[in-house]
Each structure stands twice: as C-alpha cells, then as structure tokens.
CSV table of N, CA and C in Angstrom, one decimal:
chain,number,residue,atom,x,y,z
Z,12,MET,N,-18.3,30.0,15.1
Z,12,MET,CA,-17.8,28.1,15.4
Z,12,MET,C,-17.7,27.6,14.1
Z,13,TYR,N,-18.8,28.1,13.7
Z,13,TYR,CA,-18.9,26.6,12.2
Z,13,TYR,C,-18.1,27.4,11.4
Z,14,LYS,N,-17.4,28.6,11.4
Z,14,LYS,CA,-16.7,28.8,10.4
Z,14,LYS,C,-15.8,28.1,11.2
Z,15,LEU,N,-15.0,28.2,12.8
Z,15,LEU,CA,-14.0,27.9,13.0
Z,15,LEU,C,-13.8,26.1,12.4
Z,16,TYR,N,-15.0,25.4,12.6
Z,16,TYR,CA,-15.4,23.8,12.3
Z,16,TYR,C,-15.0,23.8,11.0
Z,17,ASN,N,-15.5,24.3,9.7
Z,17,ASN,CA,-15.1,24.5,8.5
Z,17,ASN,C,-13.8,24.2,7.8
Z,18,GLU,N,-12.9,25.1,8.7
Z,18,GLU,CA,-11.4,25.6,8.5
Z,18,GLU,C,-10.7,24.6,8.6
Z,19,ASN,N,-11.0,23.4,10.0
Z,19,ASN,CA,-10.2,23.0,10.5
Z,19,ASN,C,-10.1,21.5,8.9
Z,20,ASN,N,-12.2,21.3,8.8
Z,20,ASN,CA,-12.5,20.7,8.1
Z,20,ASN,C,-11.3,20.4,7.1
Z,21,GLN,N,-11.5,21.6,6.3
Z,21,GLN,CA,-10.9,22.0,5.2
Z,21,GLN,C,-8.6,21.0,5.0
Z,22,ASP,N,-8.4,21.5,6.1
Z,22,ASP,CA,-7.0,21.2,6.6
Z,22,ASP,C,-7.8,19.7,7.3
Z,23,VAL,N,-8.6,19.4,7.0
Z,23,VAL,CA,-8.3,17.5,7.6
Z,23,VAL,C,-8.5,17.2,6.0
Z,24,LEU,N,-9.0,17.5,5.6
Z,24,LEU,CA,-9.2,17.4,3.9
Z,24,LEU,C,-8.0,17.1,2.6
Z,25,LYS,N,-6.7,17.9,3.7
Z,25,LYS,CA,-5.8,18.6,3.1
Z,25,LYS,C,-5.1,17.8,3.2
Z,26,VAL,N,-4.7,17.3,4.4
Z,26,VAL,CA,-4.1,16.6,5.5
Z,26,VAL,C,-4.2,14.9,4.7
Z,27,SER,N,-5.6,14.6,4.6
Z,27,SER,CA,-5.1,13.0,4.2
Z,27,SER,C,-5.1,13.5,2.9
Z,28,GLN,N,-5.3,14.1,2.0
Z,28,GLN,CA,-5.4,14.1,0.5
Z,28,GLN,C,-3.9,13.9,0.5
Z,29,HIS,N,-3.1,14.8,1.2
Z,29,HIS,CA,-1.9,14.2,1.5
Z,29,HIS,C,-1.6,12.9,1.9
Z,30,LEU,N,-2.0,12.7,2.4
Z,30,LEU,CA,-1.6,11.0,2.7
Z,30,LEU,C,-1.7,10.3,1.8
Z,31,ASP,N,-2.6,10.4,1.0
Z,31,ASP,CA,-3.0,9.4,-0.3
Z,31,ASP,C,-1.4,9.3,-0.8
Z,32,GLN,N,-1.5,10.7,-1.2
Z,32,GLN,CA,-0.2,10.9,-2.2
Z,32,GLN,C,1.1,10.0,-1.4
Z,33,LEU,N,1.0,10.1,-0.5
Z,33,LEU,CA,2.6,9.4,0.3
Z,33,LEU,C,2.4,8.4,0.0
Z,34,LEU,N,1.1,7.4,0.0
Z,34,LEU,CA,0.3,6.2,0.2
Z,34,LEU,C,0.8,5.6,-1.7
Z,35,ASN,N,0.6,6.2,-2.2
Z,35,ASN,CA,0.6,6.0,-3.6
Z,35,ASN,C,1.7,5.7,-4.1
Z,36,GLU,N,3.1,7.0,-3.2
Z,36,GLU,CA,3.9,6.6,-3.2
Z,36,GLU,C,5.0,5.5,-2.7
Z,37,LEU,N,4.6,5.4,-1.5
Z,37,LEU,CA,5.1,4.1,-1.5
Z,37,LEU,C,5.2,2.4,-2.3
Z,38,GLN,N,3.3,2.8,-2.7
Z,38,GLN,CA,3.2,1.6,-2.8
Z,38,GLN,C,4.1,1.4,-4.6
Z,39,ARG,N,4.1,2.6,-5.3
Z,39,ARG,CA,4.9,3.2,-6.6
Z,39,ARG,C,6.4,2.2,-6.3
Z,40,LEU,N,7.5,2.7,-4.8
Z,40,LEU,CA,8.2,1.9,-4.6
Z,40,LEU,C,8.0,0.7,-4.2
Z,41,GLN,N,7.7,0.2,-3.5
Z,41,GLN,CA,7.5,-0.9,-3.5
Z,41,GLN,C,7.6,-1.8,-4.1
Z,42,LYS,N,7.0,-1.8,-5.5
Z,42,LYS,CA,6.5,-2.0,-6.8
Z,42,LYS,C,7.5,-2.7,-7.8
Z,43,ARG,N,8.5,-0.9,-7.7
Z,43,ARG,CA,9.4,-0.9,-8.0
Z,43,ARG,C,10.9,-2.1,-7.4
Z,44,GLU,N,10.9,-2.0,-6.1
Z,44,GLU,CA,11.4,-2.8,-5.2
Z,44,GLU,C,11.7,-4.6,-5.8
Z,45,LYS,N,10.0,-4.9,-5.8
Z,45,LYS,CA,10.0,-6.7,-6.2
Z,45,LYS,C,10.1,-5.9,-7.5
Z,46,LYS,N,10.2,-5.6,-8.6
Z,46,LYS,CA,10.5,-5.9,-10.4
Z,46,LYS,C,12.5,-5.4,-9.8
Z,47,VAL,N,13.3,-4.9,-9.3
Z,47,VAL,CA,14.2,-5.2,-8.9
Z,47,VAL,C,15.0,-6.5,-8.8
Z,48,SER,N,14.1,-7.3,-8.1
Z,48,SER,CA,14.7,-8.6,-6.4
Z,48,SER,C,14.5,-9.6,-7.3
C-alpha cells in the first residue's frame, strides 16, 4: 500500500513539474507578445 502511494506521489511530482514548465513557457510567450505589440 505504501509503495503504491509512493509511486503515485512521484507521478504527482512529475506532473506538477511539467505544469511548472508549461506555465513558464506561457509567461515567456506572453512577454514576447507584449514586446511585439
């Protein structure tokens, strides 16, 4: 049971890291758009 939970926890960490990367990309794109306009 604990092992299962641990694996799920790692998946959650991976997903949250991925979300962070996506957010960073979005912010970068928004800054670029502001510069252009």
